[in-house]
């Protein structure tokens, strides 16, 4: 490994911490939703309102803010959004009503899109030899951050209350500002288009690349299955399994292990190629959702299933996101990532809302059936992508460049 690649590796490690924190923010309501609902006297499916709102805010932030990576430096944008996110979280901690809490969660979700900004910038600047590993490390950090929050926040909230836990989160986000000023990429695109033109061109970027659309579809479906299950895990663990909030939070260790496994396997993706990697990851997710659906009342089976869903979803994203962004011009990476991640989190918000209704009428098994259907649909799209030569192996007689339209 060259000195340049080693320096880049250290920089990516710091960016991974910042990115993981941004993604973790959108999962803050999940482990504390029963405590928040109890304080404000909210019941039924409304308890999931904050979890839905923060994902919807994140999706909107991806559309309105991530595409600005094609205009401004990541350092400038990430630093500003870290400050805004910390302020929104502090406001949510002080919220006197449930619906104001939900609104502030929506805002925090919108400004927490720093991870997606860093991914777009890093993929544009990474040395070619370490691009796959860069992607895997950053995406693996997302799920590590997510499940550190799920695992720790429930226990912290049990100890100091959900408001104190949110204040601690706000302070941690604010503490990352100096790291962003030092390590976030400062390279700004040369001759960038105006903001209005950037937004107006997003549909055209998606329309020009069928690879971008299909890769986005695969990830949207697997992520929707992942988020449907995890968004209802605390409710299932507390109400059906009889665990406390802090005990239910420990289920997040299964997801945390999935994130660690994604990072550990970072170099494997480049070795086996996107075709085999994607098949393996979607297969792991399918086994996971099947296990959860068959035996939601068995804690060991539930943990194994959630681990497989988590590692399958996050590792699948390594292949789909890198392939999607490679199918467009580098100057359009921010907009391509807006398509990819905006669709992902709009789908996540819808999946969370649907899961909240399903768990009320059919329990966790009903949510599992939904997840199985979603992953099967993703597997079908993966087969379509492979047959069209989007994953590196072209069908006989197909010209090169099939992944770029």
mmCIF file of C-alpha atoms in Angstrom:
data_model
loop_
_atom_site.group_PDB
_atom_site.id
_atom_site.type_symbol
_atom_site.label_atom_id
_atom_site.label_comp_id
_atom_site.label_asym_id
_atom_site.label_seq_id
_atom_site.Cartn_x
_atom_site.Cartn_y
_atom_site.Cartn_z
ATOM 1 C CA UNK A 1 0.000 0.000 0.000
ATOM 2 C CA UNK A 2 1.379 3.420 -0.971
ATOM 3 C CA UNK A 3 1.760 6.348 1.440
ATOM 4 C CA UNK A 4 -1.054 8.093 -0.413
ATOM 5 C CA UNK A 5 -3.388 5.142 0.167
ATOM 6 C CA UNK A 6 -2.405 4.953 3.865
ATOM 7 C CA UNK A 7 -3.118 8.676 4.318
ATOM 8 C CA UNK A 8 -6.433 8.220 2.565
ATOM 9 C CA UNK A 9 -7.252 5.276 4.841
ATOM 10 C CA UNK A 10 -6.723 7.414 7.961
ATOM 11 C CA UNK A 11 -8.877 10.150 6.511
ATOM 12 C CA UNK A 12 -11.648 7.700 5.650
ATOM 13 C CA UNK A 13 -11.580 6.352 9.222
ATOM 14 C CA UNK A 14 -12.374 9.814 10.593
ATOM 15 C CA UNK A 15 -14.997 10.454 7.913
ATOM 16 C CA UNK A 16 -16.554 7.111 8.875
ATOM 17 C CA UNK A 17 -17.084 8.321 12.458
ATOM 18 C CA UNK A 18 -18.755 11.508 11.211
ATOM 19 C CA UNK A 19 -20.860 9.626 8.653
ATOM 20 C CA UNK A 20 -21.912 6.992 11.195
ATOM 21 C CA UNK A 21 -23.127 9.704 13.549
ATOM 22 C CA UNK A 22 -25.255 11.295 10.840
ATOM 23 C CA UNK A 23 -26.949 8.013 9.982
ATOM 24 C CA UNK A 24 -27.349 7.131 13.677
ATOM 25 C CA UNK A 25 -29.381 10.301 14.238
ATOM 26 C CA UNK A 26 -32.279 9.009 12.143
ATOM 27 C CA UNK A 27 -32.633 5.946 14.375
ATOM 28 C CA UNK A 28 -32.690 7.853 17.671
ATOM 29 C CA UNK A 29 -36.509 7.752 18.071
ATOM 30 C CA UNK A 30 -36.754 3.965 17.750
ATOM 31 C CA UNK A 31 -35.228 2.795 21.074
ATOM 32 C CA UNK A 32 -36.938 5.575 23.062
ATOM 33 C CA UNK A 33 -40.342 5.596 21.376
ATOM 34 C CA UNK A 34 -42.108 3.709 24.178
ATOM 35 C CA UNK A 35 -40.698 6.136 26.805
ATOM 36 C CA UNK A 36 -41.665 9.212 24.772
ATOM 37 C CA UNK A 37 -45.147 7.841 24.110
ATOM 38 C CA UNK A 38 -45.653 7.083 27.806
ATOM 39 C CA UNK A 39 -44.697 10.626 28.870
ATOM 40 C CA UNK A 40 -46.983 12.289 26.337
ATOM 41 C CA UNK A 41 -49.820 9.768 26.687
ATOM 42 C CA UNK A 42 -49.664 8.601 23.067
ATOM 43 C CA UNK A 43 -50.729 5.099 22.102
ATOM 44 C CA UNK A 44 -51.242 2.804 19.141
ATOM 45 C CA UNK A 45 -49.528 3.333 15.814
ATOM 46 C CA UNK A 46 -48.963 7.027 16.647
ATOM 47 C CA UNK A 47 -46.014 5.976 18.807
ATOM 48 C CA UNK A 48 -44.056 5.448 15.567
ATOM 49 C CA UNK A 49 -44.722 9.018 14.347
ATOM 50 C CA UNK A 50 -41.268 10.337 15.273
ATOM 51 C CA UNK A 51 -39.515 7.364 13.670
ATOM 52 C CA UNK A 52 -41.491 7.955 10.473
ATOM 53 C CA UNK A 53 -40.932 11.730 10.562
ATOM 54 C CA UNK A 54 -37.179 11.560 11.020
ATOM 55 C CA UNK A 55 -36.821 9.165 8.061
ATOM 56 C CA UNK A 56 -39.078 11.338 5.892
ATOM 57 C CA UNK A 57 -36.982 14.356 6.875
ATOM 58 C CA UNK A 58 -33.832 12.470 5.962
ATOM 59 C CA UNK A 59 -35.263 11.548 2.565
ATOM 60 C CA UNK A 60 -36.199 15.181 1.906
ATOM 61 C CA UNK A 61 -32.743 16.260 3.063
ATOM 62 C CA UNK A 62 -31.179 13.833 0.609
ATOM 63 C CA UNK A 63 -33.163 15.444 -2.225
ATOM 64 C CA UNK A 64 -32.593 19.060 -1.211
ATOM 65 C CA UNK A 65 -29.135 18.934 0.390
ATOM 66 C CA UNK A 66 -27.053 15.983 -0.846
ATOM 67 C CA UNK A 67 -27.204 17.227 -4.425
ATOM 68 C CA UNK A 68 -25.450 20.375 -3.214
ATOM 69 C CA UNK A 69 -22.330 18.202 -3.102
ATOM 70 C CA UNK A 70 -22.150 18.903 -6.835
ATOM 71 C CA UNK A 71 -21.783 22.603 -5.963
ATOM 72 C CA UNK A 72 -20.072 23.010 -2.551
ATOM 73 C CA UNK A 73 -17.206 21.332 -0.720
ATOM 74 C CA UNK A 74 -18.094 18.517 1.682
ATOM 75 C CA UNK A 75 -16.162 20.287 4.449
ATOM 76 C CA UNK A 76 -18.332 23.394 4.270
ATOM 77 C CA UNK A 77 -21.606 21.542 3.928
ATOM 78 C CA UNK A 78 -21.014 18.780 6.481
ATOM 79 C CA UNK A 79 -19.844 21.235 9.153
ATOM 80 C CA UNK A 80 -22.926 23.441 8.734
ATOM 81 C CA UNK A 81 -25.282 20.457 8.848
ATOM 82 C CA UNK A 82 -23.648 19.051 11.986
ATOM 83 C CA UNK A 83 -24.412 22.306 13.817
ATOM 84 C CA UNK A 84 -27.997 22.362 12.535
ATOM 85 C CA UNK A 85 -28.550 18.727 13.566
ATOM 86 C CA UNK A 86 -27.250 19.351 17.091
ATOM 87 C CA UNK A 87 -29.614 22.330 17.481
ATOM 88 C CA UNK A 88 -32.613 20.299 16.274
ATOM 89 C CA UNK A 89 -31.841 17.421 18.663
ATOM 90 C CA UNK A 90 -31.466 19.823 21.592
ATOM 91 C CA UNK A 91 -34.815 21.353 20.673
ATOM 92 C CA UNK A 92 -36.445 17.913 20.551
ATOM 93 C CA UNK A 93 -35.091 17.201 24.042
ATOM 94 C CA UNK A 94 -36.908 20.303 25.328
ATOM 95 C CA UNK A 95 -40.143 19.775 23.378
ATOM 96 C CA UNK A 96 -43.238 20.403 25.553
ATOM 97 C CA UNK A 97 -45.572 18.400 23.291
ATOM 98 C CA UNK A 98 -45.400 15.169 21.338
ATOM 99 C CA UNK A 99 -46.095 16.715 17.955
ATOM 100 C CA UNK A 100 -43.453 19.425 18.435
ATOM 101 C CA UNK A 101 -41.044 16.589 19.289
ATOM 102 C CA UNK A 102 -42.069 14.857 16.043
ATOM 103 C CA UNK A 103 -41.567 18.079 14.034
ATOM 104 C CA UNK A 104 -38.077 18.636 15.458
ATOM 105 C CA UNK A 105 -37.192 15.012 14.695
ATOM 106 C CA UNK A 106 -38.234 15.715 11.091
ATOM 107 C CA UNK A 107 -35.836 18.676 10.974
ATOM 108 C CA UNK A 108 -33.007 16.681 12.579
ATOM 109 C CA UNK A 109 -33.498 13.984 9.954
ATOM 110 C CA UNK A 110 -33.299 16.532 7.152
ATOM 111 C CA UNK A 111 -29.985 17.972 8.332
ATOM 112 C CA UNK A 112 -28.435 14.602 9.271
ATOM 113 C CA UNK A 113 -27.622 13.663 5.660
ATOM 114 C CA UNK A 114 -23.887 14.222 6.206
ATOM 115 C CA UNK A 115 -23.038 10.567 5.613
ATOM 116 C CA UNK A 116 -24.426 10.656 2.088
ATOM 117 C CA UNK A 117 -22.496 13.845 1.317
ATOM 118 C CA UNK A 118 -19.278 12.199 2.495
ATOM 119 C CA UNK A 119 -19.934 9.029 0.456
ATOM 120 C CA UNK A 120 -20.438 11.008 -2.749
ATOM 121 C CA UNK A 121 -17.327 13.095 -2.128
ATOM 122 C CA UNK A 122 -15.197 10.124 -1.080
ATOM 123 C CA UNK A 123 -16.138 8.038 -4.127
ATOM 124 C CA UNK A 124 -15.205 10.966 -6.353
ATOM 125 C CA UNK A 125 -11.800 11.485 -4.678
ATOM 126 C CA UNK A 126 -10.740 7.964 -3.576
ATOM 127 C CA UNK A 127 -7.691 6.388 -5.284
ATOM 128 C CA UNK A 128 -9.059 3.717 -7.692
ATOM 129 C CA UNK A 129 -7.253 0.876 -5.892
ATOM 130 C CA UNK A 130 -9.109 1.535 -2.623
ATOM 131 C CA UNK A 131 -12.483 2.729 -3.927
ATOM 132 C CA UNK A 132 -14.357 -0.490 -3.059
ATOM 133 C CA UNK A 133 -12.831 -0.589 0.410
ATOM 134 C CA UNK A 134 -13.664 3.096 0.937
ATOM 135 C CA UNK A 135 -17.292 2.372 0.088
ATOM 136 C CA UNK A 136 -17.459 -0.661 2.375
ATOM 137 C CA UNK A 137 -15.851 1.147 5.333
ATOM 138 C CA UNK A 138 -18.160 4.163 5.065
ATOM 139 C CA UNK A 139 -21.296 2.064 4.600
ATOM 140 C CA UNK A 140 -20.215 -0.341 7.341
ATOM 141 C CA UNK A 141 -19.797 2.643 9.651
ATOM 142 C CA UNK A 142 -23.411 3.617 8.952
ATOM 143 C CA UNK A 143 -24.779 0.426 10.415
ATOM 144 C CA UNK A 144 -22.259 0.419 13.292
ATOM 145 C CA UNK A 145 -23.380 3.918 14.253
ATOM 146 C CA UNK A 146 -27.024 2.974 13.852
ATOM 147 C CA UNK A 147 -26.800 0.025 16.205
ATOM 148 C CA UNK A 148 -24.560 1.687 18.757
ATOM 149 C CA UNK A 149 -27.423 4.158 19.120
ATOM 150 C CA UNK A 150 -30.014 1.389 19.275
ATOM 151 C CA UNK A 151 -28.016 -0.575 21.819
ATOM 152 C CA UNK A 152 -26.793 2.242 24.058
ATOM 153 C CA UNK A 153 -29.561 4.835 23.860
ATOM 154 C CA UNK A 154 -32.233 2.640 25.397
ATOM 155 C CA UNK A 155 -30.033 1.985 28.437
ATOM 156 C CA UNK A 156 -29.018 5.649 28.694
ATOM 157 C CA UNK A 157 -32.653 6.746 28.446
ATOM 158 C CA UNK A 158 -33.632 4.279 31.166
ATOM 159 C CA UNK A 159 -30.939 5.798 33.391
ATOM 160 C CA UNK A 160 -31.273 9.561 32.752
ATOM 161 C CA UNK A 161 -34.534 9.835 30.832
ATOM 162 C CA UNK A 162 -35.122 10.224 27.115
ATOM 163 C CA UNK A 163 -34.656 14.000 27.288
ATOM 164 C CA UNK A 164 -31.222 13.650 28.879
ATOM 165 C CA UNK A 165 -30.302 11.038 26.282
ATOM 166 C CA UNK A 166 -31.212 13.449 23.476
ATOM 167 C CA UNK A 167 -29.116 16.226 25.014
ATOM 168 C CA UNK A 168 -26.152 13.823 25.147
ATOM 169 C CA UNK A 169 -26.701 13.019 21.443
ATOM 170 C CA UNK A 170 -26.788 16.724 20.566
ATOM 171 C CA UNK A 171 -23.514 17.361 22.389
ATOM 172 C CA UNK A 172 -21.818 14.431 20.667
ATOM 173 C CA UNK A 173 -22.892 15.688 17.227
ATOM 174 C CA UNK A 174 -21.580 19.166 18.055
ATOM 175 C CA UNK A 175 -18.242 17.707 19.179
ATOM 176 C CA UNK A 176 -17.668 16.404 15.625
ATOM 177 C CA UNK A 177 -17.466 19.900 14.133
ATOM 178 C CA UNK A 178 -13.663 20.242 14.659
ATOM 179 C CA UNK A 179 -13.111 16.821 13.035
ATOM 180 C CA UNK A 180 -15.187 17.838 10.046
ATOM 181 C CA UNK A 181 -13.224 21.068 9.632
ATOM 182 C CA UNK A 182 -10.008 19.062 9.506
ATOM 183 C CA UNK A 183 -10.852 15.834 7.679
ATOM 184 C CA UNK A 184 -13.921 16.344 5.458
ATOM 185 C CA UNK A 185 -12.884 16.832 1.807
ATOM 186 C CA UNK A 186 -12.434 20.490 0.982
ATOM 187 C CA UNK A 187 -12.351 20.035 -2.796
ATOM 188 C CA UNK A 188 -15.262 21.886 -4.383
ATOM 189 C CA UNK A 189 -16.451 21.047 -7.916
ATOM 190 C CA UNK A 190 -15.120 23.414 -10.553
ATOM 191 C CA UNK A 191 -17.694 25.477 -12.465
ATOM 192 C CA UNK A 192 -20.691 23.999 -10.613
ATOM 193 C CA UNK A 193 -24.240 24.520 -11.928
ATOM 194 C CA UNK A 194 -26.718 26.722 -10.073
ATOM 195 C CA UNK A 195 -28.749 25.076 -7.301
ATOM 196 C CA UNK A 196 -32.004 25.305 -9.265
ATOM 197 C CA UNK A 197 -30.388 23.638 -12.252
ATOM 198 C CA UNK A 198 -29.002 20.893 -10.021
ATOM 199 C CA UNK A 199 -32.458 20.056 -8.648
ATOM 200 C CA UNK A 200 -34.100 20.285 -12.055
ATOM 201 C CA UNK A 201 -31.537 17.902 -13.559
ATOM 202 C CA UNK A 202 -32.037 15.105 -10.989
ATOM 203 C CA UNK A 203 -34.862 13.407 -12.955
ATOM 204 C CA UNK A 204 -32.744 13.565 -16.122
ATOM 205 C CA UNK A 205 -29.795 11.925 -14.350
ATOM 206 C CA UNK A 206 -32.076 9.059 -13.296
ATOM 207 C CA UNK A 207 -33.697 8.801 -16.718
ATOM 208 C CA UNK A 208 -30.358 8.462 -18.528
ATOM 209 C CA UNK A 209 -29.126 5.470 -16.521
ATOM 210 C CA UNK A 210 -31.160 2.279 -16.229
ATOM 211 C CA UNK A 211 -28.339 0.919 -14.063
ATOM 212 C CA UNK A 212 -28.925 3.707 -11.546
ATOM 213 C CA UNK A 213 -32.644 2.971 -11.523
ATOM 214 C CA UNK A 214 -32.322 -0.802 -11.104
ATOM 215 C CA UNK A 215 -29.565 -0.604 -8.464
ATOM 216 C CA UNK A 216 -31.704 1.907 -6.592
ATOM 217 C CA UNK A 217 -34.689 -0.436 -6.831
ATOM 218 C CA UNK A 218 -32.732 -3.354 -5.381
ATOM 219 C CA UNK A 219 -31.482 -1.347 -2.434
ATOM 220 C CA UNK A 220 -34.845 0.320 -1.809
ATOM 221 C CA UNK A 221 -36.526 -3.083 -1.463
ATOM 222 C CA UNK A 222 -33.890 -4.644 0.806
ATOM 223 C CA UNK A 223 -33.693 -1.510 2.948
ATOM 224 C CA UNK A 224 -37.484 -1.369 3.280
ATOM 225 C CA UNK A 225 -37.439 -4.948 4.592
ATOM 226 C CA UNK A 226 -34.595 -4.085 6.979
ATOM 227 C CA UNK A 227 -36.246 -0.951 8.365
ATOM 228 C CA UNK A 228 -39.704 -2.528 8.638
ATOM 229 C CA UNK A 229 -38.297 -5.220 10.929
ATOM 230 C CA UNK A 230 -35.980 -3.024 12.984
ATOM 231 C CA UNK A 231 -38.502 -0.191 13.449
ATOM 232 C CA UNK A 232 -40.846 -2.600 15.235
ATOM 233 C CA UNK A 233 -38.198 -4.612 17.099
ATOM 234 C CA UNK A 234 -38.406 -2.562 20.321
ATOM 235 C CA UNK A 235 -42.206 -2.727 20.324
ATOM 236 C CA UNK A 236 -42.104 -6.507 19.703
ATOM 237 C CA UNK A 237 -39.446 -7.092 22.356
ATOM 238 C CA UNK A 238 -41.248 -5.058 25.032
ATOM 239 C CA UNK A 239 -44.851 -6.047 24.312
ATOM 240 C CA UNK A 240 -44.505 -9.635 23.000
ATOM 241 C CA UNK A 241 -41.265 -10.878 24.585
ATOM 242 C CA UNK A 242 -41.670 -9.030 27.896
ATOM 243 C CA UNK A 243 -38.261 -7.321 27.845
ATOM 244 C CA UNK A 244 -37.506 -3.915 29.352
ATOM 245 C CA UNK A 245 -36.521 -1.006 27.088
ATOM 246 C CA UNK A 246 -32.842 -1.394 28.004
ATOM 247 C CA UNK A 247 -32.998 -5.174 27.463
ATOM 248 C CA UNK A 248 -34.728 -4.664 24.109
ATOM 249 C CA UNK A 249 -31.982 -2.237 23.121
ATOM 250 C CA UNK A 250 -29.447 -5.061 23.442
ATOM 251 C CA UNK A 251 -31.035 -6.698 20.395
ATOM 252 C CA UNK A 252 -29.172 -3.993 18.509
ATOM 253 C CA UNK A 253 -25.980 -5.977 19.110
ATOM 254 C CA UNK A 254 -27.104 -8.265 16.275
ATOM 255 C CA UNK A 255 -27.184 -5.296 13.914
ATOM 256 C CA UNK A 256 -23.915 -3.951 15.306
ATOM 257 C CA UNK A 257 -22.291 -7.290 14.516
ATOM 258 C CA UNK A 258 -23.655 -6.955 10.990
ATOM 259 C CA UNK A 259 -21.938 -3.592 10.590
ATOM 260 C CA UNK A 260 -18.629 -4.938 11.900
ATOM 261 C CA UNK A 261 -18.906 -7.883 9.500
ATOM 262 C CA UNK A 262 -19.477 -5.485 6.595
ATOM 263 C CA UNK A 263 -16.292 -3.559 7.408
ATOM 264 C CA UNK A 264 -14.307 -6.770 7.988
ATOM 265 C CA UNK A 265 -15.361 -8.067 4.575
ATOM 266 C CA UNK A 266 -14.576 -4.777 2.811
ATOM 267 C CA UNK A 267 -11.794 -6.197 0.652
ATOM 268 C CA UNK A 268 -13.852 -9.230 -0.405
ATOM 269 C CA UNK A 269 -16.193 -7.213 -2.631
ATOM 270 C CA UNK A 270 -13.389 -6.248 -5.015
ATOM 271 C CA UNK A 271 -12.136 -9.851 -5.131
ATOM 272 C CA UNK A 272 -15.424 -11.627 -5.905
ATOM 273 C CA UNK A 273 -16.952 -8.833 -7.982
ATOM 274 C CA UNK A 274 -20.362 -7.153 -7.718
ATOM 275 C CA UNK A 275 -22.306 -10.050 -9.274
ATOM 276 C CA UNK A 276 -21.345 -12.689 -6.703
ATOM 277 C CA UNK A 277 -21.248 -10.157 -3.898
ATOM 278 C CA UNK A 278 -24.789 -8.971 -4.585
ATOM 279 C CA UNK A 279 -26.141 -12.518 -4.897
ATOM 280 C CA UNK A 280 -24.570 -13.503 -1.573
ATOM 281 C CA UNK A 281 -25.815 -10.426 0.257
ATOM 282 C CA UNK A 282 -29.404 -10.593 -1.003
ATOM 283 C CA UNK A 283 -29.379 -14.316 -0.187
ATOM 284 C CA UNK A 284 -28.251 -13.569 3.388
ATOM 285 C CA UNK A 285 -31.024 -11.002 3.771
ATOM 286 C CA UNK A 286 -33.598 -13.484 2.461
ATOM 287 C CA UNK A 287 -32.526 -16.149 4.951
ATOM 288 C CA UNK A 288 -32.647 -13.546 7.730
ATOM 289 C CA UNK A 289 -36.168 -12.309 7.025
ATOM 290 C CA UNK A 290 -37.379 -15.894 6.690
ATOM 291 C CA UNK A 291 -35.966 -16.844 10.101
ATOM 292 C CA UNK A 292 -37.546 -13.808 11.756
ATOM 293 C CA UNK A 293 -40.911 -14.599 10.166
ATOM 294 C CA UNK A 294 -40.863 -18.280 11.154
ATOM 295 C CA UNK A 295 -39.788 -17.869 14.778
ATOM 296 C CA UNK A 296 -40.258 -14.295 16.086
ATOM 297 C CA UNK A 297 -40.741 -15.600 19.625
ATOM 298 C CA UNK A 298 -37.373 -17.389 19.787
ATOM 299 C CA UNK A 299 -34.713 -14.938 20.962
ATOM 300 C CA UNK A 300 -31.709 -16.838 19.472
ATOM 301 C CA UNK A 301 -33.433 -17.235 16.086
ATOM 302 C CA UNK A 302 -34.556 -13.605 16.159
ATOM 303 C CA UNK A 303 -30.985 -12.432 16.840
ATOM 304 C CA UNK A 304 -29.568 -14.578 14.029
ATOM 305 C CA UNK A 305 -32.237 -13.407 11.591
ATOM 306 C CA UNK A 306 -31.703 -9.733 12.444
ATOM 307 C CA UNK A 307 -27.925 -10.169 12.054
ATOM 308 C CA UNK A 308 -28.326 -11.687 8.579
ATOM 309 C CA UNK A 309 -30.779 -8.999 7.495
ATOM 310 C CA UNK A 310 -28.389 -6.299 8.713
ATOM 311 C CA UNK A 311 -25.212 -7.648 7.132
ATOM 312 C CA UNK A 312 -27.117 -8.525 3.954
ATOM 313 C CA UNK A 313 -28.625 -5.061 3.551
ATOM 314 C CA UNK A 314 -25.463 -3.127 4.324
ATOM 315 C CA UNK A 315 -23.174 -5.327 2.228
ATOM 316 C CA UNK A 316 -25.661 -5.290 -0.655
ATOM 317 C CA UNK A 317 -25.441 -1.499 -0.609
ATOM 318 C CA UNK A 318 -21.668 -1.693 -1.197
ATOM 319 C CA UNK A 319 -22.338 -3.285 -4.592
ATOM 320 C CA UNK A 320 -25.508 -1.449 -5.606
ATOM 321 C CA UNK A 321 -24.437 2.060 -4.623
ATOM 322 C CA UNK A 322 -20.964 1.828 -6.164
ATOM 323 C CA UNK A 323 -22.419 0.371 -9.380
ATOM 324 C CA UNK A 324 -25.159 3.006 -9.486
ATOM 325 C CA UNK A 325 -22.782 5.959 -9.075
ATOM 326 C CA UNK A 326 -20.295 4.509 -11.560
ATOM 327 C CA UNK A 327 -23.025 4.512 -14.214
ATOM 328 C CA UNK A 328 -23.180 8.329 -14.364
ATOM 329 C CA UNK A 329 -20.654 11.072 -15.077
ATOM 330 C CA UNK A 330 -18.507 11.864 -11.978
ATOM 331 C CA UNK A 331 -19.787 15.466 -12.026
ATOM 332 C CA UNK A 332 -23.292 14.050 -11.400
ATOM 333 C CA UNK A 333 -22.390 11.814 -8.451
ATOM 334 C CA UNK A 334 -24.197 13.996 -5.915
ATOM 335 C CA UNK A 335 -27.400 13.932 -7.938
ATOM 336 C CA UNK A 336 -27.134 10.191 -8.583
ATOM 337 C CA UNK A 337 -26.702 9.656 -4.847
ATOM 338 C CA UNK A 338 -29.740 11.860 -4.278
ATOM 339 C CA UNK A 339 -31.781 9.483 -6.449
ATOM 340 C CA UNK A 340 -30.345 6.396 -4.736
ATOM 341 C CA UNK A 341 -30.642 7.506 -1.111
ATOM 342 C CA UNK A 342 -33.708 9.726 -1.486
ATOM 343 C CA UNK A 343 -35.704 6.800 -2.828
ATOM 344 C CA UNK A 344 -34.252 4.595 -0.090
ATOM 345 C CA UNK A 345 -35.423 6.716 2.807
ATOM 346 C CA UNK A 346 -38.771 7.676 1.338
ATOM 347 C CA UNK A 347 -39.329 3.913 1.067
ATOM 348 C CA UNK A 348 -38.033 3.494 4.615
ATOM 349 C CA UNK A 349 -40.569 5.991 5.959
ATOM 350 C CA UNK A 350 -43.395 4.212 4.111
ATOM 351 C CA UNK A 351 -42.183 0.787 5.304
ATOM 352 C CA UNK A 352 -42.087 2.018 8.903
ATOM 353 C CA UNK A 353 -45.648 3.348 8.641
ATOM 354 C CA UNK A 354 -46.910 0.104 7.087
ATOM 355 C CA UNK A 355 -45.046 -2.000 9.669
ATOM 356 C CA UNK A 356 -46.665 -0.031 12.507
ATOM 357 C CA UNK A 357 -50.087 -0.952 11.141
ATOM 358 C CA UNK A 358 -49.157 -4.582 10.487
ATOM 359 C CA UNK A 359 -47.709 -5.195 13.940
ATOM 360 C CA UNK A 360 -50.963 -3.928 15.465
ATOM 361 C CA UNK A 361 -53.116 -6.413 13.551
ATOM 362 C CA UNK A 362 -50.831 -9.391 12.895
ATOM 363 C CA UNK A 363 -47.873 -9.036 15.236
ATOM 364 C CA UNK A 364 -44.216 -9.244 14.241
ATOM 365 C CA UNK A 365 -44.937 -12.203 11.952
ATOM 366 C CA UNK A 366 -47.008 -9.953 9.683
ATOM 367 C CA UNK A 367 -44.066 -7.536 9.435
ATOM 368 C CA UNK A 368 -41.821 -10.487 8.616
ATOM 369 C CA UNK A 369 -44.082 -11.591 5.759
ATOM 370 C CA UNK A 370 -43.840 -8.086 4.309
ATOM 371 C CA UNK A 371 -40.040 -8.237 4.602
ATOM 372 C CA UNK A 372 -39.873 -11.598 2.814
ATOM 373 C CA UNK A 373 -41.938 -10.240 -0.093
ATOM 374 C CA UNK A 374 -39.700 -7.168 -0.368
ATOM 375 C CA UNK A 375 -36.446 -9.153 -0.439
ATOM 376 C CA UNK A 376 -37.852 -11.588 -3.014
ATOM 377 C CA UNK A 377 -38.658 -8.607 -5.237
ATOM 378 C CA UNK A 378 -35.099 -7.345 -4.773
ATOM 379 C CA UNK A 379 -33.728 -10.743 -5.766
ATOM 380 C CA UNK A 380 -35.784 -10.609 -8.965
ATOM 381 C CA UNK A 381 -34.320 -7.191 -9.843
ATOM 382 C CA UNK A 382 -30.812 -8.493 -9.115
ATOM 383 C CA UNK A 383 -31.349 -11.278 -11.654
ATOM 384 C CA UNK A 384 -32.539 -8.695 -14.198
ATOM 385 C CA UNK A 385 -29.432 -6.585 -13.552
ATOM 386 C CA UNK A 386 -27.133 -9.587 -13.982
ATOM 387 C CA UNK A 387 -28.773 -10.604 -17.255
ATOM 388 C CA UNK A 388 -28.398 -7.075 -18.606
ATOM 389 C CA UNK A 389 -24.684 -7.039 -17.833
ATOM 390 C CA UNK A 390 -24.924 -4.327 -15.190
ATOM 391 C CA UNK A 391 -22.872 -6.290 -12.675
ATOM 392 C CA UNK A 392 -19.736 -6.861 -14.717
ATOM 393 C CA UNK A 393 -20.540 -10.048 -16.647
ATOM 394 C CA UNK A 394 -22.175 -9.261 -20.008
ATOM 395 C CA UNK A 395 -24.426 -11.639 -21.880
ATOM 396 C CA UNK A 396 -22.952 -12.974 -25.133
ATOM 397 C CA UNK A 397 -23.037 -10.428 -27.946
ATOM 398 C CA UNK A 398 -23.809 -7.496 -25.653
ATOM 399 C CA UNK A 399 -21.472 -4.537 -26.234
ATOM 400 C CA UNK A 400 -19.333 -3.069 -23.493
ATOM 401 C CA UNK A 401 -20.815 -0.203 -21.545
ATOM 402 C CA UNK A 402 -24.109 -1.925 -20.815
ATOM 403 C CA UNK A 403 -24.087 -0.459 -17.337
ATOM 404 C CA UNK A 404 -23.980 3.095 -18.654
ATOM 405 C CA UNK A 405 -26.921 4.394 -20.648
#
